[in-house]
PDB file of C-alpha atoms in Angstrom:
ATOM      1  CA  MET D  37      -6.991   5.118 -34.716  1.00  0.00           C
ATOM      2  CA  ASP D  38      -5.594   8.225 -33.027  1.00  0.00           C
ATOM      3  CA  PHE D  39      -3.652   7.382 -29.866  1.00  0.00           C
ATOM      4  CA  SER D  40      -2.537  10.990 -29.307  1.00  0.00           C
ATOM      5  CA  LEU D  41       0.903   9.509 -28.910  1.00  0.00           C
ATOM      6  CA  ASN D  42       3.838  11.604 -27.821  1.00  0.00           C
ATOM      7  CA  LEU D  43       6.504  10.075 -30.039  1.00  0.00           C
ATOM      8  CA  GLY D  44       9.250  11.854 -28.125  1.00  0.00           C
ATOM      9  CA  VAL D  45       8.290  10.275 -24.806  1.00  0.00           C
ATOM     10  CA  LEU D  46      11.439   8.146 -24.684  1.00  0.00           C
ATOM     11  CA  ASP D  47      13.717  11.016 -25.667  1.00  0.00           C
ATOM     12  CA  GLU D  48      12.610  13.879 -23.402  1.00  0.00           C
ATOM     13  CA  GLY D  49      13.822  12.155 -20.276  1.00  0.00           C
ATOM     14  CA  LYS D  50      11.829  14.158 -17.710  1.00  0.00           C
ATOM     15  CA  LEU D  51       8.488  14.370 -16.021  1.00  0.00           C
ATOM     16  CA  GLN D  52       5.884  16.845 -17.244  1.00  0.00           C
ATOM     17  CA  LYS D  53       3.039  18.828 -15.722  1.00  0.00           C
ATOM     18  CA  ILE D  54      -0.405  17.366 -16.146  1.00  0.00           C
ATOM     19  CA  ASP D  55      -2.631  19.202 -18.649  1.00  0.00           C
ATOM     20  CA  GLU D  56      -6.375  19.691 -18.088  1.00  0.00           C
ATOM     21  CA  ASN D  57      -6.934  20.196 -21.805  1.00  0.00           C
ATOM     22  CA  LYS D  58      -5.292  16.980 -22.953  1.00  0.00           C
ATOM     23  CA  LEU D  59      -6.884  13.607 -23.577  1.00  0.00           C
ATOM     24  CA  TYR D  60      -4.417  11.095 -22.157  1.00  0.00           C
ATOM     25  CA  ASP D  61      -4.116   7.535 -23.360  1.00  0.00           C
ATOM     26  CA  VAL D  62      -3.652   6.112 -19.878  1.00  0.00           C
ATOM     27  CA  ALA D  63      -4.015   7.589 -16.411  1.00  0.00           C
ATOM     28  CA  VAL D  64      -2.274   5.777 -13.558  1.00  0.00           C
ATOM     29  CA  ILE D  65      -3.836   6.430 -10.159  1.00  0.00           C
ATOM     30  CA  GLY D  66      -1.295   5.893  -7.381  1.00  0.00           C
ATOM     31  CA  ALA D  67       2.459   6.254  -6.881  1.00  0.00           C
ATOM     32  CA  GLY D  68       3.654   2.996  -5.351  1.00  0.00           C
ATOM     33  CA  PRO D  69       5.635   0.212  -7.063  1.00  0.00           C
ATOM     34  CA  ALA D  70       2.623  -1.022  -9.075  1.00  0.00           C
ATOM     35  CA  ALA D  71       1.805   2.505 -10.231  1.00  0.00           C
ATOM     36  CA  VAL D  72       5.383   3.358 -11.210  1.00  0.00           C
ATOM     37  CA  SER D  73       5.718   0.084 -13.086  1.00  0.00           C
ATOM     38  CA  SER D  74       2.438   0.759 -14.922  1.00  0.00           C
ATOM     39  CA  ALA D  75       3.422   4.296 -15.862  1.00  0.00           C
ATOM     40  CA  ILE D  76       6.866   3.299 -17.163  1.00  0.00           C
ATOM     41  CA  TYR D  77       5.575   0.349 -19.176  1.00  0.00           C
ATOM     42  CA  ALA D  78       2.799   2.477 -20.677  1.00  0.00           C
ATOM     43  CA  ALA D  79       5.279   5.227 -21.536  1.00  0.00           C
ATOM     44  CA  ARG D  80       7.609   2.696 -23.141  1.00  0.00           C
ATOM     45  CA  LYS D  81       4.714   1.671 -25.368  1.00  0.00           C
ATOM     46  CA  GLY D  82       4.560   5.258 -26.591  1.00  0.00           C
ATOM     47  CA  LEU D  83       1.358   6.177 -24.786  1.00  0.00           C
ATOM     48  CA  ALA D  84       0.583   9.610 -23.393  1.00  0.00           C
ATOM     49  CA  VAL D  85       0.590   8.864 -19.665  1.00  0.00           C
ATOM     50  CA  ALA D  86      -0.793  10.844 -16.737  1.00  0.00           C
ATOM     51  CA  MET D  87      -0.056   9.833 -13.161  1.00  0.00           C
ATOM     52  CA  VAL D  88      -1.494  11.097  -9.869  1.00  0.00           C
ATOM     53  CA  GLY D  89      -0.158  10.157  -6.435  1.00  0.00           C
ATOM     54  CA  VAL D  90       0.914  11.587  -3.108  1.00  0.00           C
ATOM     55  CA  LYS D  91       4.553  10.461  -3.134  1.00  0.00           C
ATOM     56  CA  VAL D  92       6.538   7.971  -5.167  1.00  0.00           C
ATOM     57  CA  GLY D  93       7.002   4.770  -3.193  1.00  0.00           C
ATOM     58  CA  GLY D  94       3.679   4.537  -1.392  1.00  0.00           C
ATOM     59  CA  GLN D  95       3.807   1.935   1.395  1.00  0.00           C
ATOM     60  CA  VAL D  96       7.437   1.232   0.524  1.00  0.00           C
ATOM     61  CA  LEU D  97       8.359   4.459   2.315  1.00  0.00           C
ATOM     62  CA  ASP D  98       7.169   2.856   5.584  1.00  0.00           C
ATOM     63  CA  THR D  99       9.407  -0.184   5.104  1.00  0.00           C
ATOM     64  CA  ASN D 100      12.839  -0.478   6.631  1.00  0.00           C
ATOM     65  CA  GLU D 101      14.836  -3.348   5.151  1.00  0.00           C
ATOM     66  CA  ILE D 102      13.843  -4.954   1.846  1.00  0.00           C
ATOM     67  CA  GLU D 103      15.550  -8.215   0.958  1.00  0.00           C
ATOM     68  CA  ASN D 104      13.138  -9.885  -1.476  1.00  0.00           C
ATOM     69  CA  ILE D 105      13.526  -7.829  -4.646  1.00  0.00           C
ATOM     70  CA  ILE D 106      15.241 -10.224  -7.035  1.00  0.00           C
ATOM     71  CA  GLY D 107      18.492  -8.691  -8.271  1.00  0.00           C
ATOM     72  CA  THR D 108      18.740  -6.383  -5.255  1.00  0.00           C
ATOM     73  CA  ILE D 109      20.148  -8.270  -2.289  1.00  0.00           C
ATOM     74  CA  SER D 110      19.238  -5.627   0.267  1.00  0.00           C
ATOM     75  CA  THR D 111      17.920  -2.080   0.314  1.00  0.00           C
ATOM     76  CA  THR D 112      15.731   0.197   2.402  1.00  0.00           C
ATOM     77  CA  GLY D 113      12.263   1.516   1.660  1.00  0.00           C
ATOM     78  CA  SER D 114      13.461   5.071   1.181  1.00  0.00           C
ATOM     79  CA  LYS D 115      16.321   4.042  -1.113  1.00  0.00           C
ATOM     80  CA  PHE D 116      14.053   1.839  -3.186  1.00  0.00           C
ATOM     81  CA  ALA D 117      11.494   4.655  -3.501  1.00  0.00           C
ATOM     82  CA  GLU D 118      14.285   6.945  -4.686  1.00  0.00           C
ATOM     83  CA  THR D 119      15.232   4.354  -7.300  1.00  0.00           C
ATOM     84  CA  LEU D 120      11.627   4.226  -8.489  1.00  0.00           C
ATOM     85  CA  HIS D 121      11.486   8.012  -8.719  1.00  0.00           C
ATOM     86  CA  ASN D 122      14.735   8.220 -10.659  1.00  0.00           C
ATOM     87  CA  HIS D 123      13.511   5.627 -13.143  1.00  0.00           C
ATOM     88  CA  LEU D 124      10.191   7.430 -13.508  1.00  0.00           C
ATOM     89  CA  LYS D 125      11.995  10.670 -14.353  1.00  0.00           C
ATOM     90  CA  GLU D 126      13.495   9.044 -17.423  1.00  0.00           C
ATOM     91  CA  TYR D 127      10.125   9.340 -19.177  1.00  0.00           C
ATOM     92  CA  ALA D 128       7.910  12.266 -20.185  1.00  0.00           C
ATOM     93  CA  ILE D 129       5.089  11.193 -17.905  1.00  0.00           C
ATOM     94  CA  ALA D 130       2.676  13.879 -16.730  1.00  0.00           C
ATOM     95  CA  PHE D 131       2.963  13.411 -12.964  1.00  0.00           C
ATOM     96  CA  LYS D 132       0.765  15.277 -10.509  1.00  0.00           C
ATOM     97  CA  GLU D 133       2.549  14.631  -7.221  1.00  0.00           C
ATOM     98  CA  GLY D 134       1.163  15.408  -3.791  1.00  0.00           C
ATOM     99  CA  HIS D 135      -2.447  14.840  -4.801  1.00  0.00           C
ATOM    100  CA  VAL D 136      -5.050  12.090  -4.796  1.00  0.00           C
ATOM    101  CA  VAL D 137      -7.960  11.316  -7.097  1.00  0.00           C
ATOM    102  CA  LYS D 138     -11.319  11.876  -5.410  1.00  0.00           C
ATOM    103  CA  GLU D 139     -13.705  10.848  -8.174  1.00  0.00           C
ATOM    104  CA  ILE D 140     -13.758   8.778 -11.364  1.00  0.00           C
ATOM    105  CA  SER D 141     -16.623   8.734 -13.860  1.00  0.00           C
ATOM    106  CA  LEU D 142     -17.336   7.541 -17.396  1.00  0.00           C
ATOM    107  CA  ASP D 143     -17.805   9.758 -20.458  1.00  0.00           C
ATOM    108  CA  GLY D 144     -18.635   7.321 -23.224  1.00  0.00           C
ATOM    109  CA  LYS D 145     -15.486   5.299 -23.778  1.00  0.00           C
ATOM    110  CA  ASP D 146     -13.413   7.953 -22.030  1.00  0.00           C
ATOM    111  CA  LYS D 147     -12.927   8.372 -18.293  1.00  0.00           C
ATOM    112  CA  ILE D 148     -12.957  11.563 -16.204  1.00  0.00           C
ATOM    113  CA  PHE D 149     -10.936  11.766 -13.004  1.00  0.00           C
ATOM    114  CA  VAL D 150     -11.064  14.610 -10.495  1.00  0.00           C
ATOM    115  CA  THR D 151      -8.207  15.367  -8.110  1.00  0.00           C
ATOM    116  CA  ASP D 152      -8.464  16.729  -4.576  1.00  0.00           C
ATOM    117  CA  ASP D 153      -7.920  20.294  -5.782  1.00  0.00           C
ATOM    118  CA  GLY D 154     -11.026  20.104  -7.951  1.00  0.00           C
ATOM    119  CA  LYS D 155      -9.214  19.803 -11.292  1.00  0.00           C
ATOM    120  CA  LYS D 156     -10.703  17.512 -13.957  1.00  0.00           C
ATOM    121  CA  TYR D 157      -8.733  15.398 -16.418  1.00  0.00           C
ATOM    122  CA  LYS D 158      -9.691  13.071 -19.247  1.00  0.00           C
ATOM    123  CA  THR D 159      -8.196   9.748 -20.307  1.00  0.00           C
ATOM    124  CA  LYS D 160      -8.980   6.808 -22.561  1.00  0.00           C
ATOM    125  CA  ALA D 161      -7.968   4.139 -20.032  1.00  0.00           C
ATOM    126  CA  ILE D 162      -7.253   4.044 -16.319  1.00  0.00           C
ATOM    127  CA  ILE D 163      -4.966   1.876 -14.218  1.00  0.00           C
ATOM    128  CA  LEU D 164      -5.904   1.865 -10.527  1.00  0.00           C
ATOM    129  CA  ALA D 165      -2.850   1.256  -8.335  1.00  0.00           C
ATOM    130  CA  THR D 166      -3.904   2.987  -5.130  1.00  0.00           C
ATOM    131  CA  GLY D 167      -2.478   0.348  -2.804  1.00  0.00           C
ATOM    132  CA  ALA D 168      -3.737  -0.288   0.695  1.00  0.00           C
ATOM    133  CA  LYS D 169      -3.555   1.247   4.133  1.00  0.00           C
ATOM    134  CA  PRO D 170      -3.045  -0.290   7.584  1.00  0.00           C
ATOM    135  CA  ARG D 171      -6.112  -2.008   9.012  1.00  0.00           C
ATOM    136  CA  SER D 172      -7.292  -0.902  12.451  1.00  0.00           C
ATOM    137  CA  LEU D 173      -8.575  -3.047  15.333  1.00  0.00           C
ATOM    138  CA  ASN D 174     -11.611  -0.834  15.991  1.00  0.00           C
ATOM    139  CA  ILE D 175     -11.369  -1.313  19.746  1.00  0.00           C
ATOM    140  CA  PRO D 176     -12.046   1.247  22.511  1.00  0.00           C
ATOM    141  CA  GLY D 177      -9.202   3.707  22.958  1.00  0.00           C
ATOM    142  CA  GLU D 178      -7.448   2.906  19.670  1.00  0.00           C
ATOM    143  CA  ALA D 179      -8.522   5.984  17.707  1.00  0.00           C
ATOM    144  CA  GLU D 180      -8.198   8.212  20.768  1.00  0.00           C
ATOM    145  CA  TYR D 181      -4.520   7.392  21.222  1.00  0.00           C
ATOM    146  CA  VAL D 182      -3.329   7.361  17.607  1.00  0.00           C
ATOM    147  CA  GLY D 183      -0.055   9.285  17.673  1.00  0.00           C
ATOM    148  CA  LYS D 184      -0.101   9.171  21.459  1.00  0.00           C
ATOM    149  CA  GLY D 185       1.153   5.629  21.819  1.00  0.00           C
ATOM    150  CA  VAL D 186      -0.847   3.851  19.126  1.00  0.00           C
ATOM    151  CA  HIS D 187       0.982   3.468  15.809  1.00  0.00           C
ATOM    152  CA  TYR D 188       0.726   1.516  12.565  1.00  0.00           C
ATOM    153  CA  CYS D 189       4.332   1.743  11.383  1.00  0.00           C
ATOM    154  CA  SER D 190       7.227   0.525  13.501  1.00  0.00           C
ATOM    155  CA  THR D 191       9.734   1.814  10.964  1.00  0.00           C
ATOM    156  CA  CYS D 192       8.276   5.307  11.190  1.00  0.00           C
ATOM    157  CA  ASP D 193       7.650   5.607  14.917  1.00  0.00           C
ATOM    158  CA  GLY D 194       9.673   2.823  16.520  1.00  0.00           C
ATOM    159  CA  PRO D 195      12.719   4.980  17.341  1.00  0.00           C
ATOM    160  CA  PHE D 196      10.576   7.010  19.783  1.00  0.00           C
ATOM    161  CA  TYR D 197      10.387   3.949  22.039  1.00  0.00           C
ATOM    162  CA  LYS D 198      14.045   3.263  22.640  1.00  0.00           C
ATOM    163  CA  GLY D 199      14.450   1.474  25.968  1.00  0.00           C
ATOM    164  CA  LEU D 200      10.685   1.351  26.595  1.00  0.00           C
ATOM    165  CA  ASP D 201       8.054  -1.404  26.659  1.00  0.00           C
ATOM    166  CA  VAL D 202       5.866  -1.946  23.599  1.00  0.00           C
ATOM    167  CA  ALA D 203       3.356  -4.368  22.150  1.00  0.00           C
ATOM    168  CA  VAL D 204       2.931  -5.486  18.553  1.00  0.00           C
ATOM    169  CA  ILE D 205      -0.511  -6.713  17.538  1.00  0.00           C
ATOM    170  CA  GLY D 206      -0.543  -9.292  14.755  1.00  0.00           C
ATOM    171  CA  GLY D 207       1.355 -12.498  14.041  1.00  0.00           C
ATOM    172  CA  GLY D 208       1.560 -12.336  10.260  1.00  0.00           C
ATOM    173  CA  ASN D 209       4.645 -11.253   8.335  1.00  0.00           C
ATOM    174  CA  SER D 210       4.099  -7.565   9.045  1.00  0.00           C
ATOM    175  CA  GLY D 211       3.568  -8.155  12.767  1.00  0.00           C
ATOM    176  CA  VAL D 212       6.588 -10.405  13.228  1.00  0.00           C
ATOM    177  CA  GLU D 213       8.743  -8.054  11.155  1.00  0.00           C
ATOM    178  CA  ALA D 214       7.622  -5.172  13.378  1.00  0.00           C
ATOM    179  CA  ALA D 215       8.431  -7.191  16.509  1.00  0.00           C
ATOM    180  CA  LEU D 216      11.881  -7.947  15.119  1.00  0.00           C
ATOM    181  CA  ASP D 217      12.426  -4.261  14.343  1.00  0.00           C
ATOM    182  CA  MET D 218      11.301  -3.196  17.799  1.00  0.00           C
ATOM    183  CA  SER D 219      13.358  -5.858  19.582  1.00  0.00           C
ATOM    184  CA  GLY D 220      16.454  -3.886  18.648  1.00  0.00           C
ATOM    185  CA  ILE D 221      14.985  -0.622  19.933  1.00  0.00           C
ATOM    186  CA  ALA D 222      12.617  -1.269  22.833  1.00  0.00           C
ATOM    187  CA  LYS D 223      13.401  -2.769  26.207  1.00  0.00           C
ATOM    188  CA  ASN D 224      10.681  -5.409  25.942  1.00  0.00           C
ATOM    189  CA  VAL D 225       8.342  -6.397  23.112  1.00  0.00           C
ATOM    190  CA  THR D 226       5.106  -8.328  23.551  1.00  0.00           C
ATOM    191  CA  LEU D 227       3.598  -9.765  20.379  1.00  0.00           C
ATOM    192  CA  ILE D 228      -0.113 -10.610  20.598  1.00  0.00           C
ATOM    193  CA  GLU D 229      -1.696 -12.887  17.972  1.00  0.00           C
ATOM    194  CA  PHE D 230      -5.428 -13.592  17.672  1.00  0.00           C
ATOM    195  CA  MET D 231      -4.979 -17.111  16.275  1.00  0.00           C
ATOM    196  CA  PRO D 232      -3.478 -20.129  18.109  1.00  0.00           C
ATOM    197  CA  GLU D 233      -0.363 -19.961  15.910  1.00  0.00           C
ATOM    198  CA  LEU D 234       1.741 -17.304  14.257  1.00  0.00           C
ATOM    199  CA  LYS D 235       1.019 -16.845  10.549  1.00  0.00           C
ATOM    200  CA  ALA D 236       4.370 -15.381   9.541  1.00  0.00           C
ATOM    201  CA  ASP D 237       6.874 -17.111   7.281  1.00  0.00           C
ATOM    202  CA  LYS D 238       9.000 -19.767   8.966  1.00  0.00           C
ATOM    203  CA  VAL D 239      12.238 -17.822   8.538  1.00  0.00           C
ATOM    204  CA  LEU D 240      10.731 -14.837  10.367  1.00  0.00           C
ATOM    205  CA  GLN D 241       9.435 -17.012  13.197  1.00  0.00           C
ATOM    206  CA  GLU D 242      12.871 -18.550  13.596  1.00  0.00           C
ATOM    207  CA  LYS D 243      14.455 -15.115  13.859  1.00  0.00           C
ATOM    208  CA  LEU D 244      11.818 -14.047  16.391  1.00  0.00           C
ATOM    209  CA  ALA D 245      12.504 -17.070  18.593  1.00  0.00           C
ATOM    210  CA  GLN D 246      16.102 -15.914  18.925  1.00  0.00           C
ATOM    211  CA  ARG D 247      15.149 -12.534  20.409  1.00  0.00           C
ATOM    212  CA  GLU D 248      15.309 -12.756  24.194  1.00  0.00           C
ATOM    213  CA  ASN D 249      13.336  -9.571  24.803  1.00  0.00           C
ATOM    214  CA  VAL D 250      10.274 -10.684  22.804  1.00  0.00           C
ATOM    215  CA  ASN D 251       7.323 -12.405  24.497  1.00  0.00           C
ATOM    216  CA  VAL D 252       4.684 -14.012  22.254  1.00  0.00           C
ATOM    217  CA  ILE D 253       1.071 -14.341  23.418  1.00  0.00           C
ATOM    218  CA  LEU D 254      -1.118 -16.536  21.202  1.00  0.00           C
ATOM    219  CA  ASN D 255      -4.873 -17.095  20.852  1.00  0.00           C
ATOM    220  CA  SER D 256      -5.668 -13.733  22.415  1.00  0.00           C
ATOM    221  CA  ALA D 257      -7.880 -10.844  21.373  1.00  0.00           C
ATOM    222  CA  THR D 258      -6.788  -7.286  22.036  1.00  0.00           C
ATOM    223  CA  THR D 259      -9.793  -5.572  23.638  1.00  0.00           C
ATOM    224  CA  GLU D 260      -8.961  -2.039  24.810  1.00  0.00           C
ATOM    225  CA  VAL D 261      -6.295   0.677  24.892  1.00  0.00           C
ATOM    226  CA  LEU D 262      -6.034   2.641  28.129  1.00  0.00           C
ATOM    227  CA  GLY D 263      -4.151   5.720  29.219  1.00  0.00           C
ATOM    228  CA  THR D 264      -4.379   9.320  30.374  1.00  0.00           C
ATOM    229  CA  GLU D 265      -2.555  11.737  28.092  1.00  0.00           C
ATOM    230  CA  PHE D 266      -0.640   8.873  26.450  1.00  0.00           C
ATOM    231  CA  VAL D 267      -1.026   5.097  26.248  1.00  0.00           C
ATOM    232  CA  GLU D 268      -0.356   3.326  29.533  1.00  0.00           C
ATOM    233  CA  ASN D 269      -2.062  -0.060  29.357  1.00  0.00           C
ATOM    234  CA  LEU D 270      -3.430  -2.601  26.907  1.00  0.00           C
ATOM    235  CA  LYS D 271      -6.163  -5.117  27.692  1.00  0.00           C
ATOM    236  CA  TYR D 272      -6.319  -8.503  26.011  1.00  0.00           C
ATOM    237  CA  LYS D 273      -8.394 -11.648  26.510  1.00  0.00           C
ATOM    238  CA  ASN D 274      -7.396 -15.282  26.128  1.00  0.00           C
ATOM    239  CA  ARG D 275      -9.855 -16.746  23.616  1.00  0.00           C
ATOM    240  CA  ALA D 276      -9.746 -20.230  25.161  1.00  0.00           C
ATOM    241  CA  THR D 277     -10.252 -19.293  28.823  1.00  0.00           C
ATOM    242  CA  ASN D 278     -11.873 -15.829  28.466  1.00  0.00           C
ATOM    243  CA  GLU D 279      -9.383 -14.605  31.063  1.00  0.00           C
ATOM    244  CA  GLU D 280      -8.667 -10.897  30.581  1.00  0.00           C
ATOM    245  CA  LYS D 281      -5.308  -9.376  31.425  1.00  0.00           C
ATOM    246  CA  THR D 282      -3.798  -5.896  31.415  1.00  0.00           C
ATOM    247  CA  LEU D 283      -0.361  -5.193  30.009  1.00  0.00           C
ATOM    248  CA  LYS D 284       1.514  -2.098  31.165  1.00  0.00           C
ATOM    249  CA  LEU D 285       3.414  -0.496  28.301  1.00  0.00           C
ATOM    250  CA  ASP D 286       4.449   2.686  26.552  1.00  0.00           C
ATOM    251  CA  GLY D 287       3.514   2.055  22.927  1.00  0.00           C
ATOM    252  CA  ILE D 288       1.427  -0.173  20.671  1.00  0.00           C
ATOM    253  CA  PHE D 289       2.113  -1.067  17.044  1.00  0.00           C
ATOM    254  CA  ILE D 290      -0.904  -2.478  15.216  1.00  0.00           C
ATOM    255  CA  GLU D 291       0.102  -4.782  12.356  1.00  0.00           C
ATOM    256  CA  VAL D 292      -3.029  -6.714  11.376  1.00  0.00           C
ATOM    257  CA  GLY D 293      -2.951  -6.363   7.641  1.00  0.00           C
ATOM    258  CA  LEU D 294      -4.035  -3.849   5.068  1.00  0.00           C
ATOM    259  CA  SER D 295      -7.293  -2.322   3.922  1.00  0.00           C
ATOM    260  CA  PRO D 296      -7.453  -1.704   0.139  1.00  0.00           C
ATOM    261  CA  SER D 297      -7.729   1.936  -0.911  1.00  0.00           C
ATOM    262  CA  SER D 298     -10.647   1.358  -3.249  1.00  0.00           C
ATOM    263  CA  GLU D 299     -13.181   3.881  -1.956  1.00  0.00           C
ATOM    264  CA  ILE D 300     -13.107   6.051  -5.076  1.00  0.00           C
ATOM    265  CA  VAL D 301     -14.369   3.183  -7.261  1.00  0.00           C
ATOM    266  CA  LYS D 302     -16.680   1.356  -4.850  1.00  0.00           C
ATOM    267  CA  ASP D 303     -19.705   2.326  -6.963  1.00  0.00           C
ATOM    268  CA  LEU D 304     -17.947   1.968 -10.306  1.00  0.00           C
ATOM    269  CA  VAL D 305     -16.161  -1.405 -10.456  1.00  0.00           C
ATOM    270  CA  GLU D 306     -16.718  -4.749  -8.765  1.00  0.00           C
ATOM    271  CA  LEU D 307     -15.147  -5.199  -5.326  1.00  0.00           C
ATOM    272  CA  ASN D 308     -14.889  -8.393  -3.291  1.00  0.00           C
ATOM    273  CA  LYS D 309     -16.112  -8.777   0.293  1.00  0.00           C
ATOM    274  CA  VAL D 310     -12.958  -7.207   1.754  1.00  0.00           C
ATOM    275  CA  GLY D 311     -13.046  -4.239  -0.611  1.00  0.00           C
ATOM    276  CA  GLU D 312     -10.370  -5.348  -3.062  1.00  0.00           C
ATOM    277  CA  ILE D 313     -10.858  -4.544  -6.731  1.00  0.00           C
ATOM    278  CA  VAL D 314     -11.764  -7.728  -8.583  1.00  0.00           C
ATOM    279  CA  ILE D 315      -9.625  -8.160 -11.695  1.00  0.00           C
ATOM    280  CA  ASN D 316      -9.310 -10.648 -14.488  1.00  0.00           C
ATOM    281  CA  PRO D 317      -5.974 -12.278 -13.579  1.00  0.00           C
ATOM    282  CA  LEU D 318      -5.100 -12.671 -17.250  1.00  0.00           C
ATOM    283  CA  ASN D 319      -5.187  -8.980 -18.150  1.00  0.00           C
ATOM    284  CA  ASN D 320      -5.867  -7.017 -14.936  1.00  0.00           C
ATOM    285  CA  GLU D 321      -9.086  -5.559 -16.320  1.00  0.00           C
ATOM    286  CA  THR D 322     -11.844  -4.698 -13.840  1.00  0.00           C
ATOM    287  CA  SER D 323     -15.563  -5.156 -14.385  1.00  0.00           C
ATOM    288  CA  VAL D 324     -15.555  -1.923 -16.413  1.00  0.00           C
ATOM    289  CA  GLU D 325     -14.008  -2.026 -19.870  1.00  0.00           C
ATOM    290  CA  GLY D 326     -10.954   0.209 -20.123  1.00  0.00           C
ATOM    291  CA  ILE D 327     -10.352   0.343 -16.372  1.00  0.00           C
ATOM    292  CA  PHE D 328      -7.511  -1.831 -15.108  1.00  0.00           C
ATOM    293  CA  ALA D 329      -6.019  -2.333 -11.633  1.00  0.00           C
ATOM    294  CA  ALA D 330      -2.741  -3.581 -10.172  1.00  0.00           C
ATOM    295  CA  GLY D 331      -1.033  -4.168  -6.855  1.00  0.00           C
ATOM    296  CA  ASP D 332      -2.289  -4.379  -3.285  1.00  0.00           C
ATOM    297  CA  VAL D 333      -5.651  -2.757  -4.053  1.00  0.00           C
ATOM    298  CA  THR D 334      -6.637  -5.765  -6.178  1.00  0.00           C
ATOM    299  CA  SER D 335      -7.883  -9.270  -5.478  1.00  0.00           C
ATOM    300  CA  ILE D 336      -4.507 -10.931  -6.118  1.00  0.00           C
ATOM    301  CA  LYS D 337      -3.482 -13.018  -3.122  1.00  0.00           C
ATOM    302  CA  GLN D 338       0.208 -12.125  -2.948  1.00  0.00           C
ATOM    303  CA  LYS D 339       0.829  -8.656  -1.503  1.00  0.00           C
ATOM    304  CA  GLN D 340       4.494  -8.273  -2.328  1.00  0.00           C
ATOM    305  CA  ILE D 341       6.492  -5.455  -3.926  1.00  0.00           C
ATOM    306  CA  ILE D 342       7.845  -7.619  -6.722  1.00  0.00           C
ATOM    307  CA  VAL D 343       4.378  -9.010  -7.471  1.00  0.00           C
ATOM    308  CA  ALA D 344       2.877  -5.507  -7.507  1.00  0.00           C
ATOM    309  CA  MET D 345       5.501  -4.359 -10.002  1.00  0.00           C
ATOM    310  CA  GLY D 346       4.826  -7.313 -12.278  1.00  0.00           C
ATOM    311  CA  GLU D 347       1.089  -6.708 -12.043  1.00  0.00           C
ATOM    312  CA  GLY D 348       1.647  -3.044 -12.857  1.00  0.00           C
ATOM    313  CA  ALA D 349       3.554  -3.944 -15.999  1.00  0.00           C
ATOM    314  CA  LYS D 350       0.857  -6.437 -16.984  1.00  0.00           C
ATOM    315  CA  ALA D 351      -1.876  -3.842 -16.482  1.00  0.00           C
ATOM    316  CA  ALA D 352      -0.036  -1.341 -18.699  1.00  0.00           C
ATOM    317  CA  LEU D 353       0.456  -3.886 -21.486  1.00  0.00           C
ATOM    318  CA  SER D 354      -3.200  -4.864 -21.220  1.00  0.00           C
ATOM    319  CA  ALA D 355      -4.269  -1.219 -21.399  1.00  0.00           C
ATOM    320  CA  PHE D 356      -2.181  -0.859 -24.556  1.00  0.00           C
ATOM    321  CA  ASP D 357      -3.908  -3.897 -26.072  1.00  0.00           C
ATOM    322  CA  TYR D 358      -7.288  -2.435 -25.126  1.00  0.00           C
ATOM    323  CA  LEU D 359      -6.492   0.843 -26.875  1.00  0.00           C
ATOM    324  CA  ILE D 360      -5.425  -1.007 -30.012  1.00  0.00           C
ATOM    325  CA  THR D 361      -8.334  -3.431 -30.238  1.00  0.00           C
ATOM    326  CA  LYS D 362     -11.332  -1.883 -28.470  1.00  0.00           C
ATOM    327  CA  TYR D 363     -11.038   1.892 -28.179  1.00  0.00           C
TER     328      TYR D 363
END
């Protein structure tokens, strides 16, 4: 069997330009931790690897402190992304940075993927590692005030609210982490959670309880964002009493989870009811032979950096096995 292997992949030590005329062994779609892990593991297996993504790091770039990567006591999102990029550059991977894949189709056993500039590329196997994006509330005023007081990343936009009043929507890990971040920047932070209890890890809840400028409102639904040129008020309703209140503030950070970036394959592979790509947990293969997936875009329960990296490695090794046994 002809793998079209680049036997010098481990020796060249640098990224390459993607080639429209080449049949790649594996194409990795995405540039976050799962994607980088997939690309490196595939390259280490001697495969000709193509990779397409906007920027190395993905969601990691929106993260401030990271303290749960085993072997790295503490780092920041930007530093960790730089580490990923430096490791990626050790291999002759064809990386098309600053672009996204808009379409994927089948050509016999091969796969065709089209990028946002209209270029077409061909590969024997695909690993989907497109991650996820922040989920919106879909309430009146939210879309209107995005960037004008409504935000989805406290790390990115929090510094604009120094000494001001803000709200964080969501009581999971991301919401409580955002409230903790903002408690050191804003004057007052109000955290609103839909459920009767916070869902964040115990250690995060304990830290939150120590912050004197954080007020937690439970069992309440956020109903409307109000303002003139910028956000001025937020309406919420107590789910037990139906009493509606208005909170005067300067900014809102919505942290209610992630929506998987699976649109490009919604008509190609099986998705679950929330839009995650369904994979075989043993080998990361999707419902289509030769198409694998890893990381936050998949149906795995744990959405963690270290899990995504492990899943990326597993997907690459499974793609290698597929090329050996089934291609």
